[in-house]
mmCIF file of C-alpha atoms and ligand atoms in Angstrom:
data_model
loop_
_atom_site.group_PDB
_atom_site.id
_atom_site.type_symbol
_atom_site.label_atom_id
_atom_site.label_comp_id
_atom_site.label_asym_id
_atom_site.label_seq_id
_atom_site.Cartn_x
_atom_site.Cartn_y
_atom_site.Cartn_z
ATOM 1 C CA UNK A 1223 165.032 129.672 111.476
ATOM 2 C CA UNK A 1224 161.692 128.178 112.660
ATOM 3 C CA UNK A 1225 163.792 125.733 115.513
ATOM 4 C CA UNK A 1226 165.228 125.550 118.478
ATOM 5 C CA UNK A 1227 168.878 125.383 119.496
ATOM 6 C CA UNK A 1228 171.010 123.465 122.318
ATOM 7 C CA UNK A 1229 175.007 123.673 122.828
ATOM 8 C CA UNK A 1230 176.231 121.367 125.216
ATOM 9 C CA UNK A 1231 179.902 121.782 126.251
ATOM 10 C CA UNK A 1232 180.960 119.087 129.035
ATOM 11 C CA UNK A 1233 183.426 121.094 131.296
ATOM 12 C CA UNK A 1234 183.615 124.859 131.103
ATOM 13 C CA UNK A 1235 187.358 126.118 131.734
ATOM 14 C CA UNK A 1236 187.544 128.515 135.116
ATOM 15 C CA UNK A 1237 188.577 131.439 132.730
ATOM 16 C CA UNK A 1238 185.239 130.988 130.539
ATOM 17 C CA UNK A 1239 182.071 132.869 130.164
ATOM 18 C CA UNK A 1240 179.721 131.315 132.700
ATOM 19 C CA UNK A 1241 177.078 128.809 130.811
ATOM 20 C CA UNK A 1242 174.426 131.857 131.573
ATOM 21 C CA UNK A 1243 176.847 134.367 129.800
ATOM 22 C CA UNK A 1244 177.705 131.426 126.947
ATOM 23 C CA UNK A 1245 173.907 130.995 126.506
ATOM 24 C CA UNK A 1246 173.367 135.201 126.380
ATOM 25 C CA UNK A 1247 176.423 134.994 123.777
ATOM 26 C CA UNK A 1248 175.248 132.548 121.554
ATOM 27 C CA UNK A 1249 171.495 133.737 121.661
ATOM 28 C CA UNK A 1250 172.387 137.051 120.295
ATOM 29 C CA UNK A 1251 174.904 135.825 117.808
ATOM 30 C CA UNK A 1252 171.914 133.615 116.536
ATOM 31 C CA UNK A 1253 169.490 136.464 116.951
ATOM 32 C CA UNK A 1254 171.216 138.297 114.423
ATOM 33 C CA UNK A 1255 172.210 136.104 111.847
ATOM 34 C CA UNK A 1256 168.246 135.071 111.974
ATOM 35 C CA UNK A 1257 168.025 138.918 111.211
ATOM 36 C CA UNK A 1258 169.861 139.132 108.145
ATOM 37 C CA UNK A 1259 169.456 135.768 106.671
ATOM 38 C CA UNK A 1260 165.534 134.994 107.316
ATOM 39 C CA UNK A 1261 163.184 134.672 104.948
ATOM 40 C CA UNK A 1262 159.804 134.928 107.779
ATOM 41 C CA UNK A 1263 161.281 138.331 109.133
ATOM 42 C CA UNK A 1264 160.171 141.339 106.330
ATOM 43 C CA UNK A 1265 163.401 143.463 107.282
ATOM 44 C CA UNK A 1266 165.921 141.205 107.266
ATOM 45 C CA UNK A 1267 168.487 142.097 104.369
ATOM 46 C CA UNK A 1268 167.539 138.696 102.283
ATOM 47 C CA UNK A 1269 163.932 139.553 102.272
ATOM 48 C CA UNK A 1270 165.019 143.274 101.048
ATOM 49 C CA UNK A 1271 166.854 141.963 98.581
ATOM 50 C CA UNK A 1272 164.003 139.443 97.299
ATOM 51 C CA UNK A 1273 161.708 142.457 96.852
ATOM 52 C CA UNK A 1274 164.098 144.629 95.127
ATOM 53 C CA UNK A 1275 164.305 144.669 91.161
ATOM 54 C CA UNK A 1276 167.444 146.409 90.972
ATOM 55 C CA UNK A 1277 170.007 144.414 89.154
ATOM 56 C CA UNK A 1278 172.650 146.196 90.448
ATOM 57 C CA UNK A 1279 174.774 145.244 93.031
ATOM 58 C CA UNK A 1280 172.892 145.452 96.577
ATOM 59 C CA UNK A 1281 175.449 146.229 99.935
ATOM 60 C CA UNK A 1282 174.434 143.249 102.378
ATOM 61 C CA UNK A 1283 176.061 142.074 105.976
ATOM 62 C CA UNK A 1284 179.320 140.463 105.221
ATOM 63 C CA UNK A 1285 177.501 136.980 106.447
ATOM 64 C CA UNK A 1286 174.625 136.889 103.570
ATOM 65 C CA UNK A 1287 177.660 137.435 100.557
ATOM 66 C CA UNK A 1288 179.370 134.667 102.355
ATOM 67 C CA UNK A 1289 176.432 132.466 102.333
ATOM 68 C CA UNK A 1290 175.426 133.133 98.816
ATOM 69 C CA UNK A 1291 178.401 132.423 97.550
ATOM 70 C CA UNK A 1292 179.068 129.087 99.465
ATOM 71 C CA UNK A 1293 175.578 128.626 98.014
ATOM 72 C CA UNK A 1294 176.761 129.422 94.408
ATOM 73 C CA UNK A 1295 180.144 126.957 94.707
ATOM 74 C CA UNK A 1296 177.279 123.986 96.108
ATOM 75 C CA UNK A 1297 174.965 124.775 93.237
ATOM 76 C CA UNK A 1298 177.848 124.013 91.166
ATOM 77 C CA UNK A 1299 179.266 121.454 92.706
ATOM 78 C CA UNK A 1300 175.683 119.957 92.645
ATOM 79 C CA UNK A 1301 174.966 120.872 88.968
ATOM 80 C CA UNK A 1302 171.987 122.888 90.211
ATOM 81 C CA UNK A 1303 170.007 120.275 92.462
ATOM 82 C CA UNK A 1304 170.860 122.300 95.449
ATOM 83 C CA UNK A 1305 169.955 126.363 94.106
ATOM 84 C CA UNK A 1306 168.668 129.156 96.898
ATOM 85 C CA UNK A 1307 167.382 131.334 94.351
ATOM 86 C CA UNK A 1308 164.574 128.203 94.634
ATOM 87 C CA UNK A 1309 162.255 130.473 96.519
ATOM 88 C CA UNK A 1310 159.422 131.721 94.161
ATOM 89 C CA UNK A 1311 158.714 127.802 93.798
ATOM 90 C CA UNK A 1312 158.825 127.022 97.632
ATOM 91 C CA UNK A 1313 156.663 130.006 98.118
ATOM 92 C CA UNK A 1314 154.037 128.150 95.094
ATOM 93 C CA UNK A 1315 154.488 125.399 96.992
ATOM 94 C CA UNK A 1316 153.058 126.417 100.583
ATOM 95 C CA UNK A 1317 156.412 125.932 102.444
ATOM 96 C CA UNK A 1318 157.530 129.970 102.500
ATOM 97 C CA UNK A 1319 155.724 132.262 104.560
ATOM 98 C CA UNK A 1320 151.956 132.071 103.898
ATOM 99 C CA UNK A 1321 148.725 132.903 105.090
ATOM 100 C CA UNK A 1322 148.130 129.718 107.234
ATOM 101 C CA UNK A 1323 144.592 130.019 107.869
ATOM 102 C CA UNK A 1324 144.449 128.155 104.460
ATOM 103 C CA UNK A 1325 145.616 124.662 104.315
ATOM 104 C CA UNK A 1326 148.468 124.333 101.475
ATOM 105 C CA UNK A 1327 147.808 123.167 97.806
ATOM 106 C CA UNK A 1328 150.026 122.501 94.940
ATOM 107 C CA UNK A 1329 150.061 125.119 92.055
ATOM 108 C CA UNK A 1330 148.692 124.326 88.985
ATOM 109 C CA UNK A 1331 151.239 123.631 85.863
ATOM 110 C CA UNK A 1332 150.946 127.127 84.171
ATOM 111 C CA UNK A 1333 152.142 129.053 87.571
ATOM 112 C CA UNK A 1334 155.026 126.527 88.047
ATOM 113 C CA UNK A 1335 156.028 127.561 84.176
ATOM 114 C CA UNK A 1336 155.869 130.996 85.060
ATOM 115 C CA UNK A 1337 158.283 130.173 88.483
ATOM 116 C CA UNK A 1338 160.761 128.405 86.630
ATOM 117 C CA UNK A 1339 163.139 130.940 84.405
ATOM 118 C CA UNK A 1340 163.188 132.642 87.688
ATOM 119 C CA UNK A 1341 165.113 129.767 89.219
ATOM 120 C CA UNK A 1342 168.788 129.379 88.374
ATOM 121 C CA UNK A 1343 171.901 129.935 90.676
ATOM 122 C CA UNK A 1344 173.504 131.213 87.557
ATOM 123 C CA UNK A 1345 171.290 134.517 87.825
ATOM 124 C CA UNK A 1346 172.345 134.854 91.144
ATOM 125 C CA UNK A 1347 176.240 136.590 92.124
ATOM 126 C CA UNK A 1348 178.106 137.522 95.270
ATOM 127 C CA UNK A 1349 181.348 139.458 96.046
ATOM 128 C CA UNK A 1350 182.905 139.954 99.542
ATOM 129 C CA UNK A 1351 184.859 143.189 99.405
ATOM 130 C CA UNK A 1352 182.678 144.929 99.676
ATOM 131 C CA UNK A 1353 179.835 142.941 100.661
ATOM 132 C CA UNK A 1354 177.348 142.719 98.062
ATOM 133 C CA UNK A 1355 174.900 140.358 95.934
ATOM 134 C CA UNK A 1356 173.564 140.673 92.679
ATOM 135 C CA UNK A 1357 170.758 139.048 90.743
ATOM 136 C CA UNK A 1358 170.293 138.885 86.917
ATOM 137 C CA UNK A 1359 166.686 139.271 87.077
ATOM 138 C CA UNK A 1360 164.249 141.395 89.019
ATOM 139 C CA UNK A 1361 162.345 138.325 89.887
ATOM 140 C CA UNK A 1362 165.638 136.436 91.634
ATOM 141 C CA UNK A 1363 164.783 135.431 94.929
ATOM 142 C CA UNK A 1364 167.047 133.629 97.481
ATOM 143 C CA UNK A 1365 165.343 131.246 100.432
ATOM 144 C CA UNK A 1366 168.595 129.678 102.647
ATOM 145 C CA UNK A 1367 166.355 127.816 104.293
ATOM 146 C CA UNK A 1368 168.504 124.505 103.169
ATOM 147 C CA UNK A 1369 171.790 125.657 104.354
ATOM 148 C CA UNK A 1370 171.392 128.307 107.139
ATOM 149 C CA UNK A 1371 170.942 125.759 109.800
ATOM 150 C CA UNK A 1372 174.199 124.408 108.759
ATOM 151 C CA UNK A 1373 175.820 128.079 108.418
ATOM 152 C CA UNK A 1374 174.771 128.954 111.878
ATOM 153 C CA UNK A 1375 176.058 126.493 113.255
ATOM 154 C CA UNK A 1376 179.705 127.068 111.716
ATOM 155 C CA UNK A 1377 179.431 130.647 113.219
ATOM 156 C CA UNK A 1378 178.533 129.272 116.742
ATOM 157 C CA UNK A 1379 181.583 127.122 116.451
ATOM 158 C CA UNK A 1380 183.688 130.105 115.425
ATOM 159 C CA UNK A 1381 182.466 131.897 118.520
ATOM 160 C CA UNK A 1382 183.088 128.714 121.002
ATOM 161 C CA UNK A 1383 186.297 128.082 119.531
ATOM 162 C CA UNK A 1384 187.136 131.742 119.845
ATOM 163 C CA UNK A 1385 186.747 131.414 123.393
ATOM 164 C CA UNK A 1386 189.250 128.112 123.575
ATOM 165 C CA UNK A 1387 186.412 125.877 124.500
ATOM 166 C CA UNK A 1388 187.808 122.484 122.320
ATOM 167 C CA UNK A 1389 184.477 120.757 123.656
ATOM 168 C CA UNK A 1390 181.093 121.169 122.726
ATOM 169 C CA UNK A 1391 178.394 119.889 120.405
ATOM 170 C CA UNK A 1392 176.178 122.514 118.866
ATOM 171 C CA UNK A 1393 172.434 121.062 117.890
ATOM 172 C CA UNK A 1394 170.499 123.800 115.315
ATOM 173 C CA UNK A 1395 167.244 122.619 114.668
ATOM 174 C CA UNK A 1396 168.595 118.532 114.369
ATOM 175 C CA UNK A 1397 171.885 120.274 112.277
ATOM 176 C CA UNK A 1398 174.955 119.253 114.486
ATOM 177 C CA UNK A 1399 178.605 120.110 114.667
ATOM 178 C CA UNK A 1400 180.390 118.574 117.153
ATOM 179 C CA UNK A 1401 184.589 119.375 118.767
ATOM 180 C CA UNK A 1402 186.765 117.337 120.876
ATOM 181 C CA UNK A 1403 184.279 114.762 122.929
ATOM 182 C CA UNK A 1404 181.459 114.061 125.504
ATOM 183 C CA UNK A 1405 181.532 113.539 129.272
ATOM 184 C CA UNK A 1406 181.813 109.781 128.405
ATOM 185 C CA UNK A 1407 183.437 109.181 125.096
ATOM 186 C CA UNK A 1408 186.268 110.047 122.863
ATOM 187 C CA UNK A 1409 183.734 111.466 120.722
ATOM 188 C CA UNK A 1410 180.282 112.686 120.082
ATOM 189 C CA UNK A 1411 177.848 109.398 119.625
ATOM 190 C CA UNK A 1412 174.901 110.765 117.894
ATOM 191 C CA UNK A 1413 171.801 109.293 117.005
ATOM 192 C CA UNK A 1414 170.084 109.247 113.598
ATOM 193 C CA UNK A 1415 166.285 109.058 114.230
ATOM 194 C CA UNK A 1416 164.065 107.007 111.565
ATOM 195 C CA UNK A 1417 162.761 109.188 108.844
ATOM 196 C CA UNK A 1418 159.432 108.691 110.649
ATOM 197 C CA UNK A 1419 156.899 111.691 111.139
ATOM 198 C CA UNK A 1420 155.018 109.860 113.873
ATOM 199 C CA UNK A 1421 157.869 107.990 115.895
ATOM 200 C CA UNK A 1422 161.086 109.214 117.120
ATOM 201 C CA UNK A 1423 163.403 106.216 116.934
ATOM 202 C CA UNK A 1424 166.865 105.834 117.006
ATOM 203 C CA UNK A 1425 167.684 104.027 113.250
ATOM 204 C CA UNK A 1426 171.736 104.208 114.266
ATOM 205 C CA UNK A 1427 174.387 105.838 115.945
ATOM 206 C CA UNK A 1428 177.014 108.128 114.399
ATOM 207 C CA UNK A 1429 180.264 108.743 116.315
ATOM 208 C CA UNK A 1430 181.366 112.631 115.438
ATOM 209 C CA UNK A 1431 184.886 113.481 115.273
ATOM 210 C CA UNK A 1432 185.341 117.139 114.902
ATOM 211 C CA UNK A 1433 182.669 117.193 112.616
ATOM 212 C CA UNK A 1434 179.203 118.273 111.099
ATOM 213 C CA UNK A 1435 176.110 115.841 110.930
ATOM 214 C CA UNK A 1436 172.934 117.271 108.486
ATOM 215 C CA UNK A 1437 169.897 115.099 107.836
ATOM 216 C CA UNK A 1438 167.094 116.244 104.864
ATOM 217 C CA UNK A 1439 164.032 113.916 104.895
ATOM 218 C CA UNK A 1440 160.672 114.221 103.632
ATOM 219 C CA UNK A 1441 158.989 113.377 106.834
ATOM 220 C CA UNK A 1442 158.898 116.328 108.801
ATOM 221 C CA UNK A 1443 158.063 119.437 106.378
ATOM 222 C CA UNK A 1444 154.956 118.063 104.394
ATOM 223 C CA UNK A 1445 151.225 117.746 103.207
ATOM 224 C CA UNK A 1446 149.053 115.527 101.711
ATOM 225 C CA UNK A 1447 146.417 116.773 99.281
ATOM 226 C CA UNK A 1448 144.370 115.066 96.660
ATOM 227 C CA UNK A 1449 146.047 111.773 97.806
ATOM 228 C CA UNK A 1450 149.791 112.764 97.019
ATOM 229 C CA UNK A 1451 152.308 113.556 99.338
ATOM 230 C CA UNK A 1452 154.165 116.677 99.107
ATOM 231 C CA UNK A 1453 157.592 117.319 100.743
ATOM 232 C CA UNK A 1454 159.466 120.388 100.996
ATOM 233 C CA UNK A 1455 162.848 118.991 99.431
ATOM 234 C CA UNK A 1456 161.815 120.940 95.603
ATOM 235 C CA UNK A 1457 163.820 119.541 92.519
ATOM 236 C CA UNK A 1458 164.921 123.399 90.867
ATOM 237 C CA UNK A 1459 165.264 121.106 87.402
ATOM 238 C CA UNK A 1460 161.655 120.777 87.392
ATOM 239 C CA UNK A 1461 159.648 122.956 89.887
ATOM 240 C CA UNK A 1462 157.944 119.953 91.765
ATOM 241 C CA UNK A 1463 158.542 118.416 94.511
ATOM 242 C CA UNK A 1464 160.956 115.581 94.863
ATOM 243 C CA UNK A 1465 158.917 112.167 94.018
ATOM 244 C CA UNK A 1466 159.962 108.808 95.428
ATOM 245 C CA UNK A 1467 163.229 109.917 96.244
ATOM 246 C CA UNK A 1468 165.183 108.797 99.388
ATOM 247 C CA UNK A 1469 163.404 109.261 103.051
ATOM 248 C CA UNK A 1470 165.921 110.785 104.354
ATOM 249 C CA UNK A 1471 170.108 111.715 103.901
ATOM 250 C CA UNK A 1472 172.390 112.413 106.543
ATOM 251 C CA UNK A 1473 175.823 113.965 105.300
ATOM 252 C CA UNK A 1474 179.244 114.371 107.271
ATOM 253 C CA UNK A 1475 181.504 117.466 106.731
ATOM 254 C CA UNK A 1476 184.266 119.388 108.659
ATOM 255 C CA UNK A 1477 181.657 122.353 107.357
ATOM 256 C CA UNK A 1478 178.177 122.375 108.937
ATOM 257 C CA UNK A 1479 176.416 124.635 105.609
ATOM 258 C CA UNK A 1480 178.487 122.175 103.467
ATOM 259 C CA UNK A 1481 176.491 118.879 105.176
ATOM 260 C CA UNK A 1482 173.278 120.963 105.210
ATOM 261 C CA UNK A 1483 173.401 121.857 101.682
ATOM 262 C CA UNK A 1484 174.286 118.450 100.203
ATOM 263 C CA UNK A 1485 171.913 116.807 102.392
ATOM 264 C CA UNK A 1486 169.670 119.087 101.079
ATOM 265 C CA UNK A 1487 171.270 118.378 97.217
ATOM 266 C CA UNK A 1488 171.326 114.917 97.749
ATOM 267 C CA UNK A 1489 167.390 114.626 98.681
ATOM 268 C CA UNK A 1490 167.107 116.517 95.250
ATOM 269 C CA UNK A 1491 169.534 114.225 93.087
ATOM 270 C CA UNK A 1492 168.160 110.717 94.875
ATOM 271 C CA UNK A 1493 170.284 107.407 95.851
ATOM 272 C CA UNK A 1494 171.785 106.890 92.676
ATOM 273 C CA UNK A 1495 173.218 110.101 91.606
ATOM 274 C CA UNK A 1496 173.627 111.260 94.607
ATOM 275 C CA UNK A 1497 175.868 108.520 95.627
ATOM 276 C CA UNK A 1498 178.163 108.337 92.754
ATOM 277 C CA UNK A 1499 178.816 112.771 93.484
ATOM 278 C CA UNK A 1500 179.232 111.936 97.255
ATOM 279 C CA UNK A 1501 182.119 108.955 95.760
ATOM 280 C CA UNK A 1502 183.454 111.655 93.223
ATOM 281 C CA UNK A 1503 183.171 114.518 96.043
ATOM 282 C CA UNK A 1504 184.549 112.320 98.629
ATOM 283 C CA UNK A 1505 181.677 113.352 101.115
ATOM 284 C CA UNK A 1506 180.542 111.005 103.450
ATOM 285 C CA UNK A 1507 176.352 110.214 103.273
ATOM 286 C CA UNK A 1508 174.142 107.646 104.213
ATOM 287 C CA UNK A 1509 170.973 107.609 101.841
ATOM 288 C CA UNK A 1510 167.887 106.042 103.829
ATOM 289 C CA UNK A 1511 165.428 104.246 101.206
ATOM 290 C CA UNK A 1512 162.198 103.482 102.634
ATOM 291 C CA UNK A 1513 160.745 100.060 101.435
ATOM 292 C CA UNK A 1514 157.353 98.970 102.744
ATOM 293 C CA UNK A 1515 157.472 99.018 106.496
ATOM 294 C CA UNK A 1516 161.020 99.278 106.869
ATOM 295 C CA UNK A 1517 163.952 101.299 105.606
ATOM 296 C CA UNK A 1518 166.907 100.167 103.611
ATOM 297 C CA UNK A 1519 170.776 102.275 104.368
ATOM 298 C CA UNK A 1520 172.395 102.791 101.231
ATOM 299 C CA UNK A 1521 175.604 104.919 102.877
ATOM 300 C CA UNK A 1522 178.855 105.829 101.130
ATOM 301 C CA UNK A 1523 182.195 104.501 102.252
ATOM 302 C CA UNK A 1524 183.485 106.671 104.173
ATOM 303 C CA UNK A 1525 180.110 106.873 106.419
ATOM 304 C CA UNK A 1526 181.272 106.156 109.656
ATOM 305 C CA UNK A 1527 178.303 104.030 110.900
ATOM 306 C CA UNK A 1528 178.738 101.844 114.226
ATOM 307 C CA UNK A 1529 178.956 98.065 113.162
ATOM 308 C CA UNK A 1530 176.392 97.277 116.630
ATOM 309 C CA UNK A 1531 173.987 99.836 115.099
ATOM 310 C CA UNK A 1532 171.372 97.689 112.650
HETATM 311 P P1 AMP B 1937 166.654 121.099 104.360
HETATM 312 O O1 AMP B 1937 165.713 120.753 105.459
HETATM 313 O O2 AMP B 1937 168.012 121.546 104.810
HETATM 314 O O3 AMP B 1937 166.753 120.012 103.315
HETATM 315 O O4 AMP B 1937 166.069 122.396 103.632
HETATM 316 C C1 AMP B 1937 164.818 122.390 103.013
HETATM 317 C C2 AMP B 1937 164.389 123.817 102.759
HETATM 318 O O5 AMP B 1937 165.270 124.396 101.800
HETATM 319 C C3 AMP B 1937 163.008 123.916 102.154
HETATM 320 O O6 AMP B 1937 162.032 124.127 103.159
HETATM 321 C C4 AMP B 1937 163.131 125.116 101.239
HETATM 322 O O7 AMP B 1937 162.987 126.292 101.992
HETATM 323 C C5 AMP B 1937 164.563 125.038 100.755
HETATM 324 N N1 AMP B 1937 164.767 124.217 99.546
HETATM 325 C C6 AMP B 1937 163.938 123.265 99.024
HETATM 326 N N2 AMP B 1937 164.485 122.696 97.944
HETATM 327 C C7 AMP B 1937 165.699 123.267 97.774
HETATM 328 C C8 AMP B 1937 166.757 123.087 96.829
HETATM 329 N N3 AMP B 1937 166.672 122.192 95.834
HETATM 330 N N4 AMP B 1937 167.878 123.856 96.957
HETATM 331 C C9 AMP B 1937 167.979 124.772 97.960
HETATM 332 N N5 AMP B 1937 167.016 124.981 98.877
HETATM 333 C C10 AMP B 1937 165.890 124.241 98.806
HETATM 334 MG MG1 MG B 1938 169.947 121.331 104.081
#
């Protein structure tokens, strides 16, 4: 998934798994959901199932039909601004896997016309029993590169709480899911850094109860060419990359590929929109505007934000 990973669990019970054997357990567990669900690794079952053009229904792990369908209730929920069968365009768009000797560049208007009736979570089906995904099209390609963060994290939490540990906070690549509390709090107080590329500041603090924590931003995965600024949040309405939308959105759910993927949505839909779903959703957000040299926090109510923070 292109990060790194930390779990940090404050006590360990004299009847767990050693923090060697935890770290062994988790590393493998990771290992192979990074096997079936990565888009960078040719034989994983998503990137079989990208290159097929069957239209019939292809046998997958148990954990990618999960996935894609969590994915197809989001797209829904999200009226298409979040959509994993997005990939042909984030491919066009020099954030897939690419030859990187060459610096990226955006596709001209004909090849993003040609992208688009691939797009659509509505060409796109999953059952569970038995596992198995379907697309519409033989073009249908799936990138889960805005929710599997989010997803791995739930199944690291499945595995901790498996073992009775009731305290830990799991950190995927800045995607965080949190139980019980810290060494020095009756929670998890985490910080949300500025949607800065070149500074890693604290903007406020977030206290996790038993809970996710996603951020999307456009500051992290992104180029400049011919003097435009291209991030790697794409709008599946129309192709491009999202255009003065927020900075960054952090979202709070009990569900870690639930946070991931709406932060992911809400990047797509902007402040606006995306704040009246979070209100009809009942999700809890914070939308991060960026104004000239400073940022402006546009979060729902429910977003727990500390009143000391700024
Ligand atoms: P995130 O950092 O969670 O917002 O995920 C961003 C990644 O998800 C991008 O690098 C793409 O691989 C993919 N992606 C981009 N736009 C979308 C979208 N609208 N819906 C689903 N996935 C997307
Ligand atoms: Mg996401």
């Amino acid at each position: 998934m292109g990060g790194t990973w930390s779990v940090k669990i404050p006590r360990l019970a004299t009847t767990s798994p050693s923090a060697d054997e935890l770290q062994g357990q988790i590393q493998s567990l990771l290992n192979k959901l990074d096997g079936t669900l990565s888009l960078w690794k040719p034989e994983s079952a998503l990137c079989k199932f990208n290159r097929s053009t069957s239209t019939d229904w292809h046998e997958v792990p148990p954990e990618l039909a999960d996935i894609v369908e969590q994915s197809l209730v989001i797209s829904r929920q999200t009226d298409g601004a979040f959509d994993i069968t997005v990939a042909p365009l984030v491919l066009l768009w020099g954030f897939g896997p690419r030859d990187f000797h060459l610096p990226p560049s955006p596709p001209s208007d004909s090849t993003i016309a040609q992208a688009l009736p691939l797009v659509g979570h509505h060409r796109l089906h999953a059952r569970r029993n038995p596992p198995a995904i379907r697309k519409d099209i033989a073009g249908v390609q799936i990138d889960l590169g805005a929710i599997g963060k989010g997803y791995a994290a739930d199944a690291v939490a499945a595995h901790l709480d498996g073992l009775g540990i009731t305290d830990y906070l799991i950190d995927l690549g800045g995607q965080l899911k949190s139980r019980g509390h810290s060494l020095s709090s009756p929670a998890w107080p985490i910080g949300i850094e500025e949607p800065t590329h070149d500074t890693r500041r604290i903007l406020l603090t977030v206290d996790l109860h038993d809970q996710s924590i996603a951020t999307s931003g456009d500051y992290h995965n992104f180029y400049d060419a011919g003097g435009k600024r291209y991030c790697h949040e794409i709008d599946p309405r129309t192709g491009r990359p999202v255009v003065d939308g927020p900075a960054a959105v952090s979202v709070l759910h009990a569900s870690g590929a639930t946070a991931d993927a709406f932060a992911t949505a809400f990047m797509v839909l902007g402040v606006d929109d995306g704040i009246r779903l979070a209100d009809r959703l009942g999700i809890a957000a914070l939308f991060v505007r960026r104004t000239t040299g400073s940022f402006t926090l546009h979060p729902t109510p429910g977003f727990p934000w500390r009143s000391d923070a700024r």
